[in-house]
Short mmCIF file of C-alpha atoms in Angstrom, two decimals:
data_model
loop_
_atom_site.label_atom_id
_atom_site.label_comp_id
_atom_site.label_asym_id
_atom_site.label_seq_id
_atom_site.Cartn_x
_atom_site.Cartn_y
_atom_site.Cartn_z
CA MET N 1 10.65 -79.63 -17.19
CA ARG N 2 7.63 -78.73 -19.28
CA ALA N 3 7.48 -75.70 -20.58
CA LEU N 4 3.83 -74.85 -18.57
CA GLU N 5 4.62 -76.28 -15.49
CA ASN N 6 4.93 -73.72 -13.17
CA CYS N 7 2.09 -71.91 -14.92
CA GLU N 8 -1.60 -72.36 -12.60
CA PRO N 9 -4.15 -74.23 -12.64
CA LYS N 10 -1.73 -76.59 -12.93
CA ARG N 11 -3.80 -79.44 -14.66
CA VAL N 12 -5.22 -76.72 -17.00
CA PHE N 13 -1.74 -76.47 -17.99
CA TYR N 14 -1.12 -79.44 -18.17
CA TYR N 15 -3.78 -80.88 -20.78
CA PHE N 16 -3.08 -77.34 -22.63
CA GLU N 17 0.62 -78.38 -23.33
CA GLU N 18 -0.59 -82.49 -23.86
CA LEU N 19 -2.43 -80.48 -26.76
CA CYS N 20 0.04 -78.51 -28.23
CA LYS N 21 2.10 -81.76 -28.77
CA ILE N 22 -0.48 -83.12 -31.29
CA PRO N 23 -1.13 -81.59 -34.49
CA HIS N 24 -4.39 -80.23 -34.94
CA GLY N 25 -5.13 -77.70 -37.90
CA SER N 26 -8.41 -77.48 -39.26
CA GLY N 27 -9.11 -80.68 -40.99
CA ASN N 28 -6.54 -82.41 -39.30
CA THR N 29 -8.30 -83.20 -36.14
CA LYS N 30 -8.39 -87.26 -36.05
CA GLN N 31 -5.46 -87.78 -33.76
CA ILE N 32 -6.61 -85.27 -31.11
CA SER N 33 -9.90 -86.61 -31.21
CA ASP N 34 -8.63 -90.29 -30.62
CA TYR N 35 -6.66 -88.52 -27.54
CA LEU N 36 -9.85 -87.48 -26.02
CA VAL N 37 -11.45 -90.83 -26.82
CA SER N 38 -7.95 -92.62 -24.91
CA PHE N 39 -8.37 -89.73 -22.15
CA ALA N 40 -12.15 -91.03 -21.82
CA LYS N 41 -11.45 -94.73 -21.26
CA GLU N 42 -8.17 -93.93 -19.03
CA HIS N 43 -10.47 -92.23 -16.59
CA GLY N 44 -13.54 -94.72 -16.85
CA LEU N 45 -15.46 -92.03 -18.35
CA GLU N 46 -18.79 -92.54 -21.35
CA TYR N 47 -18.15 -91.13 -24.62
CA VAL N 48 -19.50 -90.94 -27.91
CA GLN N 49 -16.70 -90.40 -30.92
CA ASP N 50 -18.82 -89.51 -33.81
CA GLU N 51 -18.05 -90.08 -37.41
CA MET N 52 -16.81 -86.47 -38.13
CA ASN N 53 -14.47 -87.04 -35.24
CA ASN N 54 -16.47 -85.17 -32.63
CA VAL N 55 -15.63 -86.09 -29.37
CA VAL N 56 -18.61 -85.74 -26.34
CA ILE N 57 -17.86 -87.01 -22.88
CA TYR N 58 -19.91 -87.71 -20.22
CA LYS N 59 -18.93 -86.81 -16.36
CA PRO N 60 -21.86 -88.42 -13.48
CA ALA N 61 -23.20 -85.33 -11.23
CA THR N 62 -21.22 -84.95 -7.98
CA GLU N 63 -22.83 -85.95 -4.63
CA GLY N 64 -25.98 -83.33 -4.31
CA TYR N 65 -26.26 -82.57 -7.74
CA GLU N 66 -28.16 -85.71 -8.73
CA ASP N 67 -31.23 -84.12 -9.42
CA ALA N 68 -29.55 -80.45 -11.00
CA PRO N 69 -30.20 -80.99 -15.11
CA ALA N 70 -26.66 -81.48 -16.90
CA VAL N 71 -24.70 -78.78 -18.51
CA ILE N 72 -23.02 -79.04 -21.67
CA LEU N 73 -19.49 -77.51 -21.69
CA GLN N 74 -17.92 -76.75 -25.60
CA GLY N 75 -15.19 -75.79 -27.40
CA HIS N 76 -13.46 -77.19 -30.86
CA MET N 77 -10.19 -78.84 -31.22
CA ASP N 78 -9.11 -77.55 -34.48
CA MET N 79 -6.96 -74.27 -34.81
CA VAL N 80 -5.90 -72.02 -37.40
CA CYS N 81 -2.15 -72.73 -38.86
CA GLU N 82 -0.48 -69.38 -39.30
CA LYS N 83 3.32 -68.98 -39.10
CA ARG N 84 5.81 -65.93 -39.59
CA PRO N 85 7.58 -66.76 -42.89
CA ASP N 86 11.00 -66.80 -41.06
CA VAL N 87 9.76 -69.77 -38.83
CA ASP N 88 9.84 -73.28 -39.83
CA HIS N 89 6.89 -75.15 -38.83
CA ASP N 90 4.82 -78.22 -40.38
CA PHE N 91 1.39 -78.00 -39.06
CA THR N 92 0.70 -81.67 -39.87
CA LYS N 93 3.58 -83.06 -38.16
CA ASP N 94 5.31 -81.14 -35.36
CA PRO N 95 4.79 -79.88 -32.24
CA LEU N 96 4.37 -76.22 -30.99
CA ASN N 97 7.13 -74.47 -29.81
CA ILE N 98 5.58 -72.68 -26.76
CA SER N 99 7.00 -71.12 -24.00
CA VAL N 100 6.27 -68.52 -20.97
CA LYS N 101 6.90 -64.84 -22.09
CA ASP N 102 6.08 -61.89 -20.27
CA GLY N 103 3.10 -64.12 -18.42
CA TYR N 104 1.60 -64.93 -21.55
CA VAL N 105 1.89 -68.63 -23.24
CA THR N 106 3.32 -67.62 -26.95
CA ALA N 107 4.10 -70.12 -29.63
CA ASN N 108 7.11 -68.08 -31.02
CA GLY N 109 6.37 -67.10 -34.74
CA THR N 110 2.82 -69.90 -35.04
CA THR N 111 -0.52 -69.43 -33.88
CA LEU N 112 -1.21 -71.17 -30.49
CA GLY N 113 -4.18 -72.42 -31.10
CA GLY N 114 -5.19 -70.97 -27.66
CA ASP N 115 -8.66 -70.64 -29.97
CA ASP N 116 -9.83 -72.97 -28.89
CA GLY N 117 -7.41 -75.34 -27.15
CA ILE N 118 -8.57 -73.81 -23.49
CA ALA N 119 -11.24 -74.76 -23.88
CA VAL N 120 -10.70 -78.24 -24.56
CA ALA N 121 -7.75 -77.84 -21.71
CA TYR N 122 -10.25 -76.61 -19.24
CA GLY N 123 -12.45 -79.28 -20.24
CA LEU N 124 -10.22 -82.22 -19.59
CA ALA N 125 -9.23 -80.74 -16.08
CA LEU N 126 -13.02 -80.82 -15.29
CA LEU N 127 -13.57 -84.47 -15.81
CA GLU N 128 -10.50 -85.49 -14.17
CA SER N 129 -11.11 -83.75 -10.90
CA THR N 130 -12.32 -85.99 -7.99
CA GLU N 131 -12.72 -82.76 -5.51
CA LEU N 132 -15.06 -80.23 -7.87
CA ALA N 133 -18.89 -80.39 -7.09
CA HIS N 134 -21.01 -79.37 -9.94
CA PRO N 135 -24.08 -81.12 -12.21
CA ALA N 136 -23.72 -84.21 -14.81
CA LEU N 137 -21.53 -82.92 -17.37
CA GLU N 138 -21.49 -83.72 -21.23
CA VAL N 139 -18.17 -82.23 -23.15
CA LEU N 140 -18.20 -81.89 -26.19
CA ILE N 141 -15.54 -80.51 -28.76
CA THR N 142 -16.08 -80.63 -31.95
CA VAL N 143 -13.78 -80.48 -35.32
CA ASP N 144 -13.34 -77.92 -38.02
CA GLU N 145 -14.68 -75.22 -36.20
CA GLU N 146 -12.46 -72.35 -37.91
CA ILE N 147 -13.63 -73.76 -41.67
CA GLY N 148 -17.10 -72.84 -41.25
CA LEU N 149 -18.35 -74.91 -37.63
CA LEU N 150 -18.41 -78.30 -39.81
CA GLY N 151 -18.17 -80.25 -36.88
CA ALA N 152 -21.50 -78.47 -34.69
CA GLU N 153 -23.61 -78.65 -38.09
CA GLY N 154 -22.91 -82.52 -38.91
CA PHE N 155 -23.56 -83.22 -35.17
CA ASP N 156 -26.14 -85.20 -34.00
CA CYS N 157 -27.50 -83.78 -30.86
CA SER N 158 -29.05 -86.46 -29.53
CA ALA N 159 -26.20 -87.36 -27.61
CA LEU N 160 -26.92 -84.48 -25.05
CA LYS N 161 -29.38 -84.57 -22.59
CA GLY N 162 -28.31 -80.87 -21.54
CA LYS N 163 -30.83 -77.39 -21.78
CA ARG N 164 -27.70 -75.34 -21.02
CA LEU N 165 -24.75 -75.00 -22.59
CA ILE N 166 -21.16 -72.83 -21.59
CA ASN N 167 -19.25 -72.41 -24.84
CA LEU N 168 -15.64 -71.91 -24.02
CA ASP N 169 -14.55 -70.04 -27.15
CA SER N 170 -14.55 -66.22 -26.40
CA GLU N 171 -10.79 -64.28 -25.61
CA ALA N 172 -11.99 -61.85 -23.41
CA GLU N 173 -12.19 -61.90 -19.60
CA GLY N 174 -14.94 -60.38 -17.74
CA SER N 175 -17.61 -60.55 -20.76
CA LEU N 176 -20.33 -63.13 -21.13
CA TRP N 177 -21.40 -63.05 -25.19
CA ILE N 178 -25.05 -63.96 -25.16
CA SER N 179 -25.77 -63.46 -29.10
CA CYS N 180 -23.01 -63.76 -32.38
CA ALA N 181 -23.31 -63.38 -36.25
CA GLY N 182 -23.75 -65.89 -38.57
CA GLY N 183 -21.73 -66.39 -41.79
CA LEU N 184 -20.63 -68.06 -44.73
CA SER N 185 -17.61 -68.63 -46.81
CA GLY N 186 -18.11 -66.97 -50.15
CA ILE N 187 -15.70 -68.77 -52.91
CA SER N 188 -15.48 -66.93 -56.82
CA THR N 189 -13.91 -68.88 -59.40
CA ILE N 190 -13.17 -66.93 -62.50
CA PRO N 191 -11.83 -68.59 -65.46
CA VAL N 192 -8.81 -67.24 -67.13
CA GLN N 193 -6.70 -67.56 -70.19
CA ARG N 194 -3.09 -67.21 -70.97
CA VAL N 195 -0.79 -66.43 -73.44
CA GLU N 196 2.85 -66.64 -74.06
CA ALA N 197 5.15 -63.79 -73.35
CA GLU N 198 8.73 -62.43 -72.62
CA GLY N 199 10.35 -59.84 -70.49
CA GLN N 200 11.98 -59.22 -67.44
CA LYS N 201 10.32 -61.57 -64.23
CA ALA N 202 9.64 -59.73 -61.56
CA ALA N 203 8.56 -60.68 -58.14
CA VAL N 204 5.61 -59.01 -55.79
CA LYS N 205 5.88 -58.80 -51.82
CA ILE N 206 3.38 -57.22 -49.59
CA THR N 207 4.34 -57.88 -46.24
CA GLY N 208 4.28 -56.46 -42.59
CA LEU N 209 0.42 -56.43 -42.15
CA MET N 210 -0.63 -56.91 -38.85
CA GLY N 211 -3.68 -59.24 -39.89
CA GLY N 212 -5.63 -60.98 -37.55
CA HIS N 213 -9.35 -62.27 -36.77
CA SER N 214 -11.88 -61.34 -39.78
CA GLY N 215 -14.60 -61.54 -37.08
CA ALA N 216 -13.01 -60.09 -33.49
CA GLU N 217 -10.82 -57.63 -35.54
CA ILE N 218 -12.86 -56.35 -38.65
CA ASP N 219 -13.81 -52.69 -36.43
CA LYS N 220 -9.92 -52.37 -36.11
CA LYS N 221 -9.56 -51.22 -39.59
CA ARG N 222 -6.08 -53.28 -40.28
CA ALA N 223 -5.39 -53.34 -44.24
CA ASN N 224 -6.03 -56.77 -46.07
CA ALA N 225 -3.05 -58.05 -48.45
CA ASN N 226 -5.08 -58.96 -50.99
CA VAL N 227 -6.99 -56.16 -50.97
CA LEU N 228 -3.42 -54.01 -51.37
CA MET N 229 -2.10 -55.93 -53.76
CA GLY N 230 -5.23 -55.22 -56.02
CA ARG N 231 -4.91 -51.73 -55.43
CA PHE N 232 -1.06 -51.82 -56.10
CA LEU N 233 -1.32 -53.60 -59.67
CA TYR N 234 -4.26 -51.22 -60.79
CA THR N 235 -1.83 -48.29 -60.07
CA LEU N 236 0.95 -50.21 -61.49
CA GLN N 237 -0.39 -49.92 -64.79
CA LYS N 238 -0.80 -46.64 -65.31
CA GLU N 239 3.03 -46.24 -64.10
CA ALA N 240 4.71 -49.42 -66.11
CA ALA N 241 3.88 -51.95 -68.69
CA TYR N 242 3.52 -55.38 -67.25
CA GLU N 243 2.12 -58.90 -67.43
CA ILE N 244 0.49 -61.09 -64.94
CA ILE N 245 1.89 -64.68 -64.37
CA SER N 246 1.05 -65.73 -60.73
CA LEU N 247 -0.69 -64.21 -57.80
CA ALA N 248 -1.73 -65.29 -54.16
CA GLY N 249 -2.23 -64.51 -50.88
CA GLY N 250 -3.86 -65.69 -47.63
CA GLN N 251 -5.11 -69.45 -46.51
CA LYS N 252 -8.05 -68.53 -44.43
CA ASP N 253 -10.42 -66.70 -45.24
CA ASN N 254 -11.81 -65.82 -41.57
CA ALA N 255 -8.29 -64.09 -41.06
CA ILE N 256 -6.96 -60.88 -42.57
CA THR N 257 -4.14 -61.62 -44.88
CA ARG N 258 -1.02 -60.45 -43.89
CA GLU N 259 0.85 -61.37 -46.88
CA ALA N 260 0.68 -61.10 -50.81
CA ASP N 261 2.86 -62.54 -53.56
CA ALA N 262 2.36 -61.92 -57.36
CA GLU N 263 4.78 -62.57 -60.16
CA LEU N 264 5.31 -60.04 -62.85
CA LEU N 265 6.79 -59.96 -66.54
CA VAL N 266 7.82 -56.23 -67.00
CA GLU N 267 9.76 -53.85 -69.38
CA ASP N 268 11.10 -51.83 -66.65
CA VAL N 269 12.01 -53.42 -63.14
CA ASN N 270 13.18 -50.04 -61.99
CA ALA N 271 9.99 -47.96 -63.27
CA VAL N 272 8.08 -51.12 -60.80
CA LYS N 273 10.33 -50.36 -57.94
CA ALA N 274 9.60 -46.77 -58.27
CA CYS N 275 5.92 -47.27 -58.57
CA ALA N 276 6.38 -49.71 -55.25
CA GLU N 277 7.97 -46.95 -53.19
CA LYS N 278 5.39 -44.44 -54.26
CA ILE N 279 2.83 -46.42 -52.90
CA GLN N 280 4.18 -47.82 -49.87
CA LYS N 281 4.57 -44.41 -48.22
CA GLY N 282 0.70 -43.50 -49.38
CA PHE N 283 -0.54 -47.06 -48.02
CA ARG N 284 1.60 -46.30 -44.65
CA GLU N 285 0.05 -43.08 -44.58
CA GLU N 286 -3.50 -44.60 -45.08
CA TYR N 287 -2.78 -47.43 -42.23
CA ALA N 288 -0.71 -44.94 -39.65
CA GLY N 289 -2.22 -46.54 -35.95
CA THR N 290 -2.69 -49.81 -37.18
CA ASP N 291 -0.08 -50.70 -40.38
CA GLU N 292 2.60 -49.08 -40.52
CA GLY N 293 5.24 -51.41 -41.31
CA ILE N 294 3.61 -52.60 -44.85
CA THR N 295 5.80 -53.02 -47.17
CA ILE N 296 6.26 -53.60 -51.04
CA GLU N 297 9.09 -55.41 -51.66
CA ILE N 298 10.01 -55.96 -55.56
CA THR N 299 12.66 -58.34 -56.44
CA ASP N 300 14.51 -58.94 -60.30
CA LEU N 301 14.26 -62.51 -60.93
CA GLY N 302 15.95 -61.90 -64.80
CA ALA N 303 14.94 -61.91 -68.12
CA SER N 304 12.03 -64.83 -68.82
CA SER N 305 9.71 -66.14 -71.04
CA ALA N 306 6.42 -67.31 -69.56
CA ARG N 307 2.90 -67.79 -70.18
CA VAL N 308 1.01 -64.72 -68.53
CA LEU N 309 -2.39 -63.85 -68.08
CA HIS N 310 -4.06 -62.95 -71.87
CA PRO N 311 -5.06 -59.24 -71.60
CA THR N 312 -8.56 -59.20 -71.12
CA SER N 313 -8.04 -62.02 -68.45
CA ARG N 314 -6.15 -59.52 -66.88
CA GLU N 315 -8.43 -56.89 -66.78
CA LYS N 316 -10.95 -59.63 -65.11
CA VAL N 317 -8.92 -60.26 -62.16
CA LEU N 318 -7.81 -56.61 -61.39
CA PHE N 319 -11.85 -55.51 -61.58
CA PHE N 320 -12.40 -58.45 -59.30
CA LEU N 321 -10.00 -57.44 -56.53
CA MET N 322 -10.66 -53.89 -56.79
CA GLU N 323 -14.20 -54.26 -56.72
CA VAL N 324 -14.68 -57.35 -54.09
CA PRO N 325 -16.41 -56.00 -50.52
CA PHE N 326 -13.71 -55.90 -47.50
CA GLY N 327 -13.99 -54.80 -44.02
CA ILE N 328 -17.43 -53.12 -42.10
CA GLN N 329 -20.47 -52.87 -44.55
CA LYS N 330 -22.82 -52.19 -41.93
CA MET N 331 -22.83 -51.03 -37.77
CA SER N 332 -25.60 -52.06 -36.07
CA GLY N 333 -28.24 -49.53 -35.67
CA SER N 334 -29.19 -51.41 -31.94
CA ILE N 335 -26.34 -52.32 -30.08
CA ASP N 336 -23.88 -49.66 -30.06
CA GLY N 337 -20.22 -50.55 -31.58
CA LEU N 338 -21.65 -53.63 -32.97
CA VAL N 339 -20.38 -54.13 -36.58
CA GLU N 340 -23.68 -55.76 -37.86
CA THR N 341 -22.19 -57.00 -41.20
CA SER N 342 -18.65 -57.23 -42.88
CA THR N 343 -16.74 -58.97 -45.14
CA ASN N 344 -13.01 -60.20 -45.45
CA ILE N 345 -11.79 -61.65 -48.84
CA GLY N 346 -9.21 -64.14 -46.86
CA ILE N 347 -7.85 -66.08 -50.11
CA VAL N 348 -6.91 -65.01 -53.58
CA LYS N 349 -5.04 -67.65 -55.61
CA LEU N 350 -4.43 -67.50 -59.66
CA GLY N 351 -3.93 -71.11 -61.11
CA GLU N 352 -3.33 -72.02 -64.53
CA ASP N 353 -7.08 -71.68 -65.69
CA GLU N 354 -8.84 -70.21 -63.01
CA PHE N 355 -8.51 -67.56 -60.72
CA LEU N 356 -9.95 -67.95 -56.82
CA GLY N 357 -11.41 -65.86 -54.30
CA SER N 358 -12.50 -66.97 -50.89
CA SER N 359 -14.44 -64.44 -49.06
CA SER N 360 -15.90 -64.75 -45.55
CA VAL N 361 -19.45 -62.85 -45.06
CA ARG N 362 -20.35 -62.30 -41.54
CA SER N 363 -23.87 -60.78 -40.18
CA SER N 364 -26.16 -61.15 -36.76
CA VAL N 365 -28.59 -60.13 -39.81
CA GLU N 366 -30.01 -62.96 -42.16
CA ALA N 367 -31.06 -60.22 -44.94
CA ALA N 368 -27.91 -58.52 -44.67
CA GLY N 369 -25.56 -60.95 -44.62
CA ALA N 370 -27.21 -62.80 -47.97
CA ALA N 371 -27.66 -59.50 -49.55
CA LEU N 372 -23.43 -59.16 -49.24
CA SER N 373 -23.56 -62.54 -50.43
CA ASP N 374 -25.42 -61.64 -53.76
CA LYS N 375 -23.23 -58.75 -54.14
CA ILE N 376 -20.00 -60.87 -54.67
CA CYS N 377 -21.99 -63.41 -56.67
CA TYR N 378 -23.23 -60.78 -58.85
CA LEU N 379 -19.43 -59.56 -59.19
CA THR N 380 -18.22 -63.10 -59.83
CA GLU N 381 -20.74 -64.02 -62.26
CA PHE N 382 -20.92 -60.33 -63.73
CA LEU N 383 -16.93 -61.38 -64.91
CA GLY N 384 -18.17 -65.02 -65.98
CA GLY N 385 -17.12 -66.72 -62.99
CA ASP N 386 -19.07 -69.22 -61.01
CA TYR N 387 -19.79 -68.48 -56.88
CA THR N 388 -20.75 -71.08 -54.73
CA VAL N 389 -21.87 -70.93 -50.78
CA GLN N 390 -19.91 -73.46 -48.55
CA GLY N 391 -20.17 -73.32 -44.48
CA ALA N 392 -22.77 -71.66 -43.76
CA TYR N 393 -24.24 -71.23 -40.33
CA PRO N 394 -26.83 -69.49 -38.66
CA ALA N 395 -26.25 -66.33 -36.05
CA TRP N 396 -26.85 -66.71 -32.25
CA GLU N 397 -29.85 -64.89 -31.30
CA TYR N 398 -30.40 -63.07 -28.58
CA ARG N 399 -32.64 -64.35 -25.64
CA LYS N 400 -34.08 -62.18 -23.57
CA ASP N 401 -35.35 -64.50 -21.09
CA SER N 402 -31.82 -66.66 -19.82
CA PRO N 403 -31.69 -68.28 -16.49
CA LEU N 404 -28.26 -69.23 -17.10
CA ARG N 405 -26.71 -66.22 -17.80
CA ASP N 406 -28.85 -64.29 -14.82
CA GLN N 407 -27.34 -67.04 -12.94
CA MET N 408 -23.73 -66.59 -14.33
CA VAL N 409 -23.44 -62.45 -14.05
CA GLU N 410 -24.81 -63.20 -10.27
CA VAL N 411 -21.85 -65.52 -9.58
CA TYR N 412 -19.76 -62.57 -10.85
CA GLU N 413 -20.96 -59.64 -8.79
CA GLU N 414 -20.32 -61.99 -5.56
CA MET N 415 -16.86 -62.69 -6.74
CA TYR N 416 -15.23 -59.17 -8.14
CA GLY N 417 -18.24 -56.97 -6.72
CA GLU N 418 -18.76 -55.71 -10.41
CA LYS N 419 -21.16 -56.82 -12.89
CA PRO N 420 -19.78 -58.95 -16.36
CA ASN N 421 -20.08 -57.20 -19.62
CA VAL N 422 -22.79 -59.09 -21.50
CA VAL N 423 -22.28 -58.52 -25.01
CA ALA N 424 -23.24 -60.11 -28.31
CA ILE N 425 -20.24 -59.89 -30.99
CA HIS N 426 -19.07 -60.08 -34.49
CA ALA N 427 -17.42 -63.28 -34.93
CA GLY N 428 -18.57 -66.62 -35.12
CA LEU N 429 -19.72 -69.18 -32.49
CA GLU N 430 -20.97 -73.06 -32.55
CA CYS N 431 -24.03 -71.53 -30.01
CA GLY N 432 -25.85 -70.69 -32.96
CA LEU N 433 -25.54 -74.02 -34.82
CA PHE N 434 -26.35 -76.00 -31.53
CA TYR N 435 -29.28 -72.99 -30.21
CA LYS N 436 -31.30 -73.86 -33.86
CA LYS N 437 -30.71 -78.24 -33.13
CA ILE N 438 -31.84 -77.91 -29.11
CA GLU N 439 -35.29 -76.89 -28.75
CA GLY N 440 -34.86 -74.45 -25.58
CA LEU N 441 -31.10 -74.24 -25.24
CA ASP N 442 -29.96 -71.48 -23.13
CA CYS N 443 -25.91 -70.93 -24.16
CA VAL N 444 -23.72 -68.42 -22.33
CA SER N 445 -19.94 -67.67 -23.40
CA LEU N 446 -16.96 -67.11 -21.87
CA GLY N 447 -12.79 -67.83 -21.79
CA PRO N 448 -9.75 -65.97 -20.69
CA ASN N 449 -7.93 -63.33 -22.66
CA MET N 450 -6.37 -63.97 -25.94
CA LYS N 451 -4.46 -61.39 -27.81
CA ASP N 452 -3.98 -61.49 -31.93
CA ILE N 453 -5.40 -64.89 -32.71
CA HIS N 454 -5.30 -66.84 -36.10
CA THR N 455 -1.98 -64.36 -36.05
CA SER N 456 1.73 -65.61 -35.42
CA GLU N 457 1.24 -63.47 -32.42
CA GLU N 458 -1.20 -64.98 -30.67
CA VAL N 459 -0.49 -65.71 -26.91
CA LEU N 460 -2.56 -66.62 -23.81
CA ASP N 461 -2.92 -64.66 -21.09
CA ILE N 462 -1.80 -66.93 -17.83
CA ALA N 463 -3.05 -65.53 -15.07
CA SER N 464 -6.54 -64.55 -17.14
CA THR N 465 -6.95 -68.05 -17.38
CA GLU N 466 -6.27 -69.08 -14.07
CA ARG N 467 -9.26 -66.02 -13.40
CA VAL N 468 -11.64 -67.93 -15.85
CA TRP N 469 -11.16 -71.40 -14.10
CA LYS N 470 -11.85 -70.44 -11.05
CA TYR N 471 -14.94 -68.23 -12.26
CA LEU N 472 -16.31 -71.57 -14.41
CA VAL N 473 -15.80 -74.08 -11.48
CA LYS N 474 -17.84 -71.33 -9.44
CA VAL N 475 -20.49 -70.92 -11.30
CA LEU N 476 -20.83 -74.92 -11.80
CA GLU N 477 -20.82 -75.12 -8.41
CA SER N 478 -23.64 -72.48 -8.03
CA LEU N 479 -25.83 -74.71 -10.49
CA LYS N 480 -27.46 -76.77 -8.44
CA LYS N 481 -31.13 -76.19 -9.69
#
């Protein structure tokens, strides 16, 4: 029996479960791209698969809709790969271990990929259907959205005829997203030197944080393990002598870091443990309501010799961790409750001769995002390092005149007797890139309820998925002109 066999709508969850069998982390999307091509061939549908493995599948209009303009349905095929430390899972080859719990689909200790597998499942169910009424459909599924919208950036939009685009990458039923922040990844690399030293080796592990999406959850004021590690190491030097051997935290800069690790050479492990206990208590008090479970674990690894950071290099690393900006930098002055500008130091990694930090910078105001990136650049170069920008993408600007948005609001009111929430968001969406590439494009984003995306606790609301499906079907049915 399939894990999602009893979930409605059946064909949507059938395809979602099929996708969960195929590894599709960012940068590892060839197999799922080929699956989409096979689907198109099996159903006699025209398709395009480009060199990046982006896929467009075309479906002709149903009877009575031949003269209606085409509609682009868009989502991405890649997922963020995160797991709990106790879970044995290889995202490059293992299927997801999905099940149903309390009305939600869960992957039991790993990310689920509802962001954005549900968009792919919706698209395939629509393409397969012989009963639903709709204009011509262009179902576009891109690669590597989660690491900088790379698929959308590289896609040749001449393959599309539609001027109306429904993006299926939101996580809030009842909301229509109509604008989003732009962003970039700011990569700081700082050269370091090492020296030989001896002492007691101690492992430091910071765990117990909520984490979350660096756009969608940045306003929840959750702790970042890389930031906490910097604060711990800075405070520790006042209490106990130590040298740094290794340091690492985070795998994706668009996820608020949940865990960080370090190895130190120390003189007195007990003094380190006492300091950690005191700092842990302070962290838990500071983050009451979001991260009460913060834990700083110190493990005595015995006497050892190791190559540790030269004192000057150690100070550079500590200075960077203490000074690199994190969290909300500015709220919007024109839209109540909207985060305008933020940053997340999602990855830190200390190598043999280089320290790396990667920050996700987001802003709905181009000048503000550039200024924040410049700030990190200046900090990096002040410490003798180099700064590069990767995966920059534009903001999706608010469109005052949007016939698609107006039609979708009208359909929602007819179905539910109330208006949907029409909102701008801080997270990044591919709509901004398509909006720049396709003249006159009219975009709206929607999707079912999901919780804790980009974390091992990610879940997809089954009932919400069905309601959003019915709404999407009704919207397409209404787009007859």
